Structures are given as structure tokens and as C-alpha cells.
mmCIF file of C-alpha atoms in Angstrom:
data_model
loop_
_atom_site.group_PDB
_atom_site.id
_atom_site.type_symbol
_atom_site.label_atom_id
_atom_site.label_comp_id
_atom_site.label_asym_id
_atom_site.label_seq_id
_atom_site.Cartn_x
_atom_site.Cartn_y
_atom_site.Cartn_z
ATOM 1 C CA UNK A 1 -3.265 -5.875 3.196
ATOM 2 C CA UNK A 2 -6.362 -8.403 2.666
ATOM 3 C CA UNK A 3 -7.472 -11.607 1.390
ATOM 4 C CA UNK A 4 -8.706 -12.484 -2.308
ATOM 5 C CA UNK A 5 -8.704 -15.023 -5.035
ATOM 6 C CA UNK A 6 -10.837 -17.561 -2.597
ATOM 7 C CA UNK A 7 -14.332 -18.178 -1.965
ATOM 8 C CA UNK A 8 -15.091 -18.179 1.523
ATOM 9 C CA UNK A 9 -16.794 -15.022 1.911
ATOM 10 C CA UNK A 10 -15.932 -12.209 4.613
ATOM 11 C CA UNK A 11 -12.548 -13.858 5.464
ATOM 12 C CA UNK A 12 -10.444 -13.071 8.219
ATOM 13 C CA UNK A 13 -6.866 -14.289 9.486
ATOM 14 C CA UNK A 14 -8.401 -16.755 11.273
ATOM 15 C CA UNK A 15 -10.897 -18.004 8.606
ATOM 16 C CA UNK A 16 -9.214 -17.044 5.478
ATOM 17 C CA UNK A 17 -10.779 -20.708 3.900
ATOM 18 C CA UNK A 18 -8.392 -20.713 0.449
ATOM 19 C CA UNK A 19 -8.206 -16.645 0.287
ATOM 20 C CA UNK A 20 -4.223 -15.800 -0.350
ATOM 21 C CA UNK A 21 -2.901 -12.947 1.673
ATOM 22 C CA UNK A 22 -2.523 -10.181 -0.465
ATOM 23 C CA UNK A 23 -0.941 -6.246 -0.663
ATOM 24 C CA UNK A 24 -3.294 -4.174 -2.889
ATOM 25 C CA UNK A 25 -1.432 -0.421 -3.664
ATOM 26 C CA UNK A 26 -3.658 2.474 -5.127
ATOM 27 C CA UNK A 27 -1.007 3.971 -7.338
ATOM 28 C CA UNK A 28 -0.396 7.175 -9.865
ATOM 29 C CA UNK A 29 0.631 5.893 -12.757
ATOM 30 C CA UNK A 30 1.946 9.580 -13.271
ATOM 31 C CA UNK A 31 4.004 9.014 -10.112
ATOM 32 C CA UNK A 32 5.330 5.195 -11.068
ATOM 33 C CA UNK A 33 4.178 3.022 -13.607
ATOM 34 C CA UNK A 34 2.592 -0.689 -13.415
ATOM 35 C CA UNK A 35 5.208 -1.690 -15.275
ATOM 36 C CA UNK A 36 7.857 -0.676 -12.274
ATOM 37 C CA UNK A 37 5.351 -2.146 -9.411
ATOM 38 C CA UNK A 38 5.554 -5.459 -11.507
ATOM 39 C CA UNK A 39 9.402 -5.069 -11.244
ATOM 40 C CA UNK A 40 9.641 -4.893 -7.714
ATOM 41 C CA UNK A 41 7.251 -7.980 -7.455
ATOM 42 C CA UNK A 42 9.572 -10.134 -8.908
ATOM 43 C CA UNK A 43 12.603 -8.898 -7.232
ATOM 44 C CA UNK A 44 10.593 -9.509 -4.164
ATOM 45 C CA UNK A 45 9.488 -12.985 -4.361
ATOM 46 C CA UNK A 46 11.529 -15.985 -5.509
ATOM 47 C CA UNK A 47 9.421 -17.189 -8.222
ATOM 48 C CA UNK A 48 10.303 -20.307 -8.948
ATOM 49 C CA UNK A 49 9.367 -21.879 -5.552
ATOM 50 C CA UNK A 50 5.597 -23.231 -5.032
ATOM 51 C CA UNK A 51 3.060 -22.490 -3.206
ATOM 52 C CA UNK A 52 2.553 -24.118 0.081
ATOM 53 C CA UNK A 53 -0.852 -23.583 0.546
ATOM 54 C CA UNK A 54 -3.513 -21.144 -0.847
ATOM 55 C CA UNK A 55 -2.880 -18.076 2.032
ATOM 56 C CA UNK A 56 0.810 -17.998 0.770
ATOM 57 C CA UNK A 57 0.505 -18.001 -2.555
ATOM 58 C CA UNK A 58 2.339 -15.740 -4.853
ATOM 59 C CA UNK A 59 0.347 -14.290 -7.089
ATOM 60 C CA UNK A 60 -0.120 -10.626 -9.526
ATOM 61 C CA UNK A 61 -3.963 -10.267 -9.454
ATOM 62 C CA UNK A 62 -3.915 -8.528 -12.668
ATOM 63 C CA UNK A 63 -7.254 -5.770 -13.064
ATOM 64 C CA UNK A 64 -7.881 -5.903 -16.430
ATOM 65 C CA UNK A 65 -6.382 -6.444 -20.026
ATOM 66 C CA UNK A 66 -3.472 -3.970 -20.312
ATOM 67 C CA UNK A 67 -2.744 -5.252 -16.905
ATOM 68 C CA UNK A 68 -2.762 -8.711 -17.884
ATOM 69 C CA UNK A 69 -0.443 -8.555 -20.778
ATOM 70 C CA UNK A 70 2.266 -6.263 -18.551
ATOM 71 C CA UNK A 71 2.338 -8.809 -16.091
ATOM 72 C CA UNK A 72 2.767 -11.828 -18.494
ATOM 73 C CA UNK A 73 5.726 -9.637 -20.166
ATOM 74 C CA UNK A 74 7.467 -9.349 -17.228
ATOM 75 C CA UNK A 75 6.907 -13.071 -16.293
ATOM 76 C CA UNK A 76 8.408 -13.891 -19.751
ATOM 77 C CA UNK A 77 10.945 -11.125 -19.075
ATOM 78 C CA UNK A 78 11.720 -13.242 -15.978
ATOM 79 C CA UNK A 79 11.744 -16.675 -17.044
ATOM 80 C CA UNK A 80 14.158 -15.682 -19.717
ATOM 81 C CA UNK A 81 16.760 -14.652 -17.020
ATOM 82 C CA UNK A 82 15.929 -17.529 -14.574
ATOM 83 C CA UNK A 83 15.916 -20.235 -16.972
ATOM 84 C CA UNK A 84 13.113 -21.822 -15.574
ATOM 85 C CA UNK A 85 9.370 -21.837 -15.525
ATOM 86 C CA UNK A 86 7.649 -19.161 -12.822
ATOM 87 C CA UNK A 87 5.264 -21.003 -10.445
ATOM 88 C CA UNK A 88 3.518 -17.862 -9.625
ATOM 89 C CA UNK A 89 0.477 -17.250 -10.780
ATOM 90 C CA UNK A 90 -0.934 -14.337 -13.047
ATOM 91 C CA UNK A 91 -5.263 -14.776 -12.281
ATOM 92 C CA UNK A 92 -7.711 -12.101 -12.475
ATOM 93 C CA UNK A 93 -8.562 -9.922 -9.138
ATOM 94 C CA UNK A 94 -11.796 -10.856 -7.855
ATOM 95 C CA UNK A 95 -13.161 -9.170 -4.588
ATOM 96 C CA UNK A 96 -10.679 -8.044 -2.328
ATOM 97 C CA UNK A 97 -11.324 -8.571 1.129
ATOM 98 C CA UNK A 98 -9.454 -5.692 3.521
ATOM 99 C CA UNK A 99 -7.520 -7.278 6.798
ATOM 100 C CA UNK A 100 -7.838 -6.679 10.399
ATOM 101 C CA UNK A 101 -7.015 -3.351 11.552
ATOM 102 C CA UNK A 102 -3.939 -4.696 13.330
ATOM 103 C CA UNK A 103 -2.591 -6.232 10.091
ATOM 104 C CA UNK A 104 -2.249 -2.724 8.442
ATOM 105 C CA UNK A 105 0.553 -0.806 7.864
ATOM 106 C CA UNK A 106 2.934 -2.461 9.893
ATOM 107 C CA UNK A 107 5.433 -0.996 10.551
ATOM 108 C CA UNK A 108 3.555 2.190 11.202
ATOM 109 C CA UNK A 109 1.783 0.439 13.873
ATOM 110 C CA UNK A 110 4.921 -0.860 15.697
ATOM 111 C CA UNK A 111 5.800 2.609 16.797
ATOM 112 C CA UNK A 112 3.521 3.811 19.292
ATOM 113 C CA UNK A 113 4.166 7.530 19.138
ATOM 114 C CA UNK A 114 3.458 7.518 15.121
ATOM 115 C CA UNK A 115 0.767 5.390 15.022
ATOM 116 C CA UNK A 116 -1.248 7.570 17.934
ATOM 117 C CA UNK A 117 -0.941 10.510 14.922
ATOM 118 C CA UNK A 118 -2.048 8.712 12.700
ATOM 119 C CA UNK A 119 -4.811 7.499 15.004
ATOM 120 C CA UNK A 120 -5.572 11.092 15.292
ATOM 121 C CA UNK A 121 -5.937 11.955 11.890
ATOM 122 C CA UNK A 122 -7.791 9.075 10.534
ATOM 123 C CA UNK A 123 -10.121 8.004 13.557
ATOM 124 C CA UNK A 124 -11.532 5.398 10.806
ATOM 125 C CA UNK A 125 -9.396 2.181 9.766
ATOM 126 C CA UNK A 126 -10.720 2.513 6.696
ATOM 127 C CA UNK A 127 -9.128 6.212 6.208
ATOM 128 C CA UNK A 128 -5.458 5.090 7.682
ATOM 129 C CA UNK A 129 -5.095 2.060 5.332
ATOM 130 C CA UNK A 130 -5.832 4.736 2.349
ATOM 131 C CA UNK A 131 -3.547 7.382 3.793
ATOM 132 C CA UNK A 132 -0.420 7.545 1.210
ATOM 133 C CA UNK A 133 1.087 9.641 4.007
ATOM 134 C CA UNK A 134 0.504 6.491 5.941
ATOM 135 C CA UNK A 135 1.935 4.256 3.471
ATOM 136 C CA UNK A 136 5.028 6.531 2.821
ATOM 137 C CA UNK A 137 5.650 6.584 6.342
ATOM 138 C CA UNK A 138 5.170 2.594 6.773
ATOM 139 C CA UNK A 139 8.164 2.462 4.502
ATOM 140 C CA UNK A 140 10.105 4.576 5.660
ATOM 141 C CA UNK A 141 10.293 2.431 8.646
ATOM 142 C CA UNK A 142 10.772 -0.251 6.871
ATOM 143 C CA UNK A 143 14.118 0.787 5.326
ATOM 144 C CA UNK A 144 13.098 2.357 2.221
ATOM 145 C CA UNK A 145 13.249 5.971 1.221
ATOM 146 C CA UNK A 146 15.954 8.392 1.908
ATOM 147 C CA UNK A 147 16.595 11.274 4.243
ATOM 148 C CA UNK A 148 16.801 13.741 1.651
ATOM 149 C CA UNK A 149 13.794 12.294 0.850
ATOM 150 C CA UNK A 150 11.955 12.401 3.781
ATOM 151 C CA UNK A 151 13.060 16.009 4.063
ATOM 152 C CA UNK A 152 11.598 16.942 1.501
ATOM 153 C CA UNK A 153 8.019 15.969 1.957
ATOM 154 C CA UNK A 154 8.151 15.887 5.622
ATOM 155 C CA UNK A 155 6.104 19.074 5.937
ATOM 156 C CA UNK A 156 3.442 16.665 3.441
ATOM 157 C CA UNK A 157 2.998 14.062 6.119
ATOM 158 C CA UNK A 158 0.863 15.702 8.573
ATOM 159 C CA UNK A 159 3.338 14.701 11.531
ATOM 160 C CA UNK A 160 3.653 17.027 14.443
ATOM 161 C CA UNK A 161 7.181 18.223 14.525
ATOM 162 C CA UNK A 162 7.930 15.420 17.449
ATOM 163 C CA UNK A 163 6.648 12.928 15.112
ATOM 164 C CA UNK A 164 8.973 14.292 12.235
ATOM 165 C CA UNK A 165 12.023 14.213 14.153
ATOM 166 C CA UNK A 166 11.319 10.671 15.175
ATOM 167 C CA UNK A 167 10.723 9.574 12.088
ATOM 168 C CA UNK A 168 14.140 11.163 10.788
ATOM 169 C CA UNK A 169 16.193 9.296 13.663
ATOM 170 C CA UNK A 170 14.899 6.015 12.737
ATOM 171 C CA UNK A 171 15.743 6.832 8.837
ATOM 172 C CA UNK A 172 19.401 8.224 9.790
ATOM 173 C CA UNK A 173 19.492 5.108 12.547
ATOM 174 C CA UNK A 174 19.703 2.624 9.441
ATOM 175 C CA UNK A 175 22.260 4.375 8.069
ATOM 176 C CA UNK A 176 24.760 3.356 10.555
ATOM 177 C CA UNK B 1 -10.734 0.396 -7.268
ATOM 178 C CA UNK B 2 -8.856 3.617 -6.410
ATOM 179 C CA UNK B 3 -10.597 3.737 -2.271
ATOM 180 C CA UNK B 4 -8.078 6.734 -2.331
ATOM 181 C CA UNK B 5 -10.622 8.484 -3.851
ATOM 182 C CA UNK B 6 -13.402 7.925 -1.194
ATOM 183 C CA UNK B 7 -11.141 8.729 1.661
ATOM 184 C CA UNK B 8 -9.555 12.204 1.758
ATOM 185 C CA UNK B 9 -10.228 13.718 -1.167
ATOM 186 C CA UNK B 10 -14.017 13.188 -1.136
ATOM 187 C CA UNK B 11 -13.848 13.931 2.800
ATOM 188 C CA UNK B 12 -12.476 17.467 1.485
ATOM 189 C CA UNK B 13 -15.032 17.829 -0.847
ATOM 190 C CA UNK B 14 -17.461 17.220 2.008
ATOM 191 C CA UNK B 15 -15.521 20.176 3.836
ATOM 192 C CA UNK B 16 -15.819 22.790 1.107
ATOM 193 C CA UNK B 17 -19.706 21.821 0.638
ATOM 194 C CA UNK B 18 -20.898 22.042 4.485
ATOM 195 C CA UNK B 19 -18.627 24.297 6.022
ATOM 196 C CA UNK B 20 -16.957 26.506 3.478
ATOM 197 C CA UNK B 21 -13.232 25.836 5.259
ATOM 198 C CA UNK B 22 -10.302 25.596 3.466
ATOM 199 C CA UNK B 23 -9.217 22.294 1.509
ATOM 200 C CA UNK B 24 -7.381 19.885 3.473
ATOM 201 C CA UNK B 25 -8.748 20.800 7.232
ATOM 202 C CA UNK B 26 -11.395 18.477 8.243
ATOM 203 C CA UNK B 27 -12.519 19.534 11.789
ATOM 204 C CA UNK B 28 -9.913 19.842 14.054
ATOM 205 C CA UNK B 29 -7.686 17.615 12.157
ATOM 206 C CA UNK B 30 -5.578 18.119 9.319
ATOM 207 C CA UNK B 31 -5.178 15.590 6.714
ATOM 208 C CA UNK B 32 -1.754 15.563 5.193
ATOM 209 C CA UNK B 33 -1.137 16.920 2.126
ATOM 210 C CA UNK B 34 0.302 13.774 0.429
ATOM 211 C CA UNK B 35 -3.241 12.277 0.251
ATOM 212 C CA UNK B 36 -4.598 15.238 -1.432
ATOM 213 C CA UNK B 37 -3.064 14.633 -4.808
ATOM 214 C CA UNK B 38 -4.803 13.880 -7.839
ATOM 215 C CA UNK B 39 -6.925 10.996 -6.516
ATOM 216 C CA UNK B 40 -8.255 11.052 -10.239
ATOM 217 C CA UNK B 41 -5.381 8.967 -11.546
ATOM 218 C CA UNK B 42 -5.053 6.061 -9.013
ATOM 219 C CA UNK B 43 -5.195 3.061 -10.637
ATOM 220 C CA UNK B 44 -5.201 -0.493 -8.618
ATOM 221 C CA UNK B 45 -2.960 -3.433 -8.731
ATOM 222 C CA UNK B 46 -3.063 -6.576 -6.543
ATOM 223 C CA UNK B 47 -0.002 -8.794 -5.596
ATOM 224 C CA UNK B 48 0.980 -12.207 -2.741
ATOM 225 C CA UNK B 49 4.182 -12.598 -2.280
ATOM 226 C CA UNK B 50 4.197 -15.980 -1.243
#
């Protein structure tokens, strides 16, 4: 999570200035490709409603050309279905400004006994917001991902067995 | 772009250069494996929600 497309320099939550709060993912492209990221965007925003201010804009901050011309496909793509013009945006990334500590990996971060591992193996912020184990965890919590899933990578997350085993009753608890 | 690169991958590198130990221990911690994997390929992309 962070803050980009403004020009107040070295935002924060508090003094974001007209930064938009933003979700930057380091991906594989061998693992899923831009074009499925894009997909989940739009299924995750409602695109035809404006922007309120400049911190809640919505927004694909595209990184270059090929970029670029995915993410007006997919807007076209969308449009098509909707009927109407998209008011989100499609505007080159500038610098990306990381956000508080306490504003990463949410989820993660609401369960104590998790987040203290992670605090263990990544001493550094900086190191815990680029954890994928981190990120795969913070969905997990946050309803995504399956137990067969998580059962087959668990040994991958570098969670104490204790931390496993919690992890697994909060993925089976949604099931009910 | 790709700061999955600087973090445990390079950290690993800095393992195997001043200490000899095996990939993926880091002092007494041990990075999960997950964040090992091909930190060549990341690529970045940038999204707000609204």
C-alpha cells in the first residue's frame, strides 16, 4: 500500500496533499499475467462512479507501453459490457510513495500471533511488505485461497507449526 | 520496480557471500521459501480502487 500520482512529496496518511491511495503488487508474470491482475481490478471497483477526491481515486497506474495498451483493452473490454463510459483513470506511474507500517498487509497485522512471525522474520518493514509469504498469507485471511491450497504451500510460508494451524482454522472457519 | 528483488533474494545472496550458509537461512531466521522464487521475473503494476 502507498501513495502516488500527486505532488506533495514524502506523503503520509495524514499529509497525502492530492496523492491517491494505491496497492502496488510485484508479480510473476510466469505465475499470473497482467492481463488477469487487470481483470480483477475491474471486478473490484465499480467503474463507472467518480472520484470523490484525489486519495480515492480509482486508477491503473500503467508502467510502461505494453502496460498501457492492456489496460486500455480491458477498459474498452469493459465499457462494452457496461454500456457506459469508465471514469477511472488509466495515467502513467510516477513515484510511488510506500505507507505507514501499520497500513501494510492488513489483515496480517490484525492477528497478533501471525503478525509477531512475521515480525520475527522480517525485523525491517521494508522486508514484510515484500514478503509474498506475507502477502499470500494477508489473503488468506482475507477470504481468498483455499485449504487445499494452503496445504499445499504451507510448509513455503515460514510459519511455525502453531502459526500453520491457526492459519488453517481461520481458512476452514469461512467455510462454515 | 520489482523491490522483491532487493529483499530476500539479494539478502540470500548476502548469506552465501559472507558466511557460506545455506540459501534461504539468514541468521537465526529463516526466510520462507515462497519469497525465494525467481525474483528475476517480477514485473510491477500499480492500481486505486477508489
Amino acid at each position: 500500500m502507498g501513495y502516488t500520482g500527486g505532488t506533495t512529496r514524502d506523503p503520509t496518511y495524514r499529509t497525502m496533499g492530492d496523492h491517491t491511495e494505491t496497492l502496488q503488487i510485484d508479480f510473476d508474470p510466469g505465475k499470473i499475467a497482467y492481463d488477469e491482475l487487470l481483470d480483477i481490478f475491474w471486478a473490484s471497483h465499480d467503474p463507472l462512479r467518480g472520484s470523490w477526491s484525489a486519495q480515492y481515486k480509482a486508477a491503473v497506474f500503467v508502467h510502461d507501453s505494453e502496460q498501457k495498451q492492456a489496460a486500455e483493452r480491458s477498459r474498452d473490454r469493459t465499457v462494452s459490457v457496461l454500456g457506459r463510459p469508465a471514469r477511472t483513470e488509466i495515467l502513467p506511474a510516477e513515484r510511488f510513495y510506500l505507507a505507514e507500517g501499520y497500513h501494510q498487509k492488513y489483515r496480517l497485522q490484525g492477528v497478533r500471533e501471525l503478525a509477531a512471525e512475521f515480525a520475527e522474520m522480517y525485523p525491517r518493514v521494508s522486508e514484510f511488505v515484500d514478503s509474498t509469504a506475507a502477502a499470500r498469507v494477508n489473503g488468506y485471511l482475507d477470504g481468498y485461497g483455499s485449504l487445499e491450497l494452503l496445504e499445499r504451500e504451507r510448509e513455503r510460508l515460514g510459519l511455525t507449526p502453531a502459526g500453520v494451524q491457526l492459519l488453517r482454522r481461520r481458512v476452514e472457519g469461512r467455510r462454515r | 520496480m520489482g523491490r522483491l528483488r532487493n529483499t530476500a533474494a539479494s539478502a540470500v545472496e548476502d548469506v552465501r557471500d559472507d558466511t557460506g550458509r545455506e540459501p534461504g537461512v539468514i541468521g537465526a531466521r529463516e526466510l520462507p521459501l515462497l519469497d525465494l522464487e525467481a525474483p528475476e521475473r517480477v514485473q510491477t503494476a500499480t492500481f486505486a480502487l477508489g
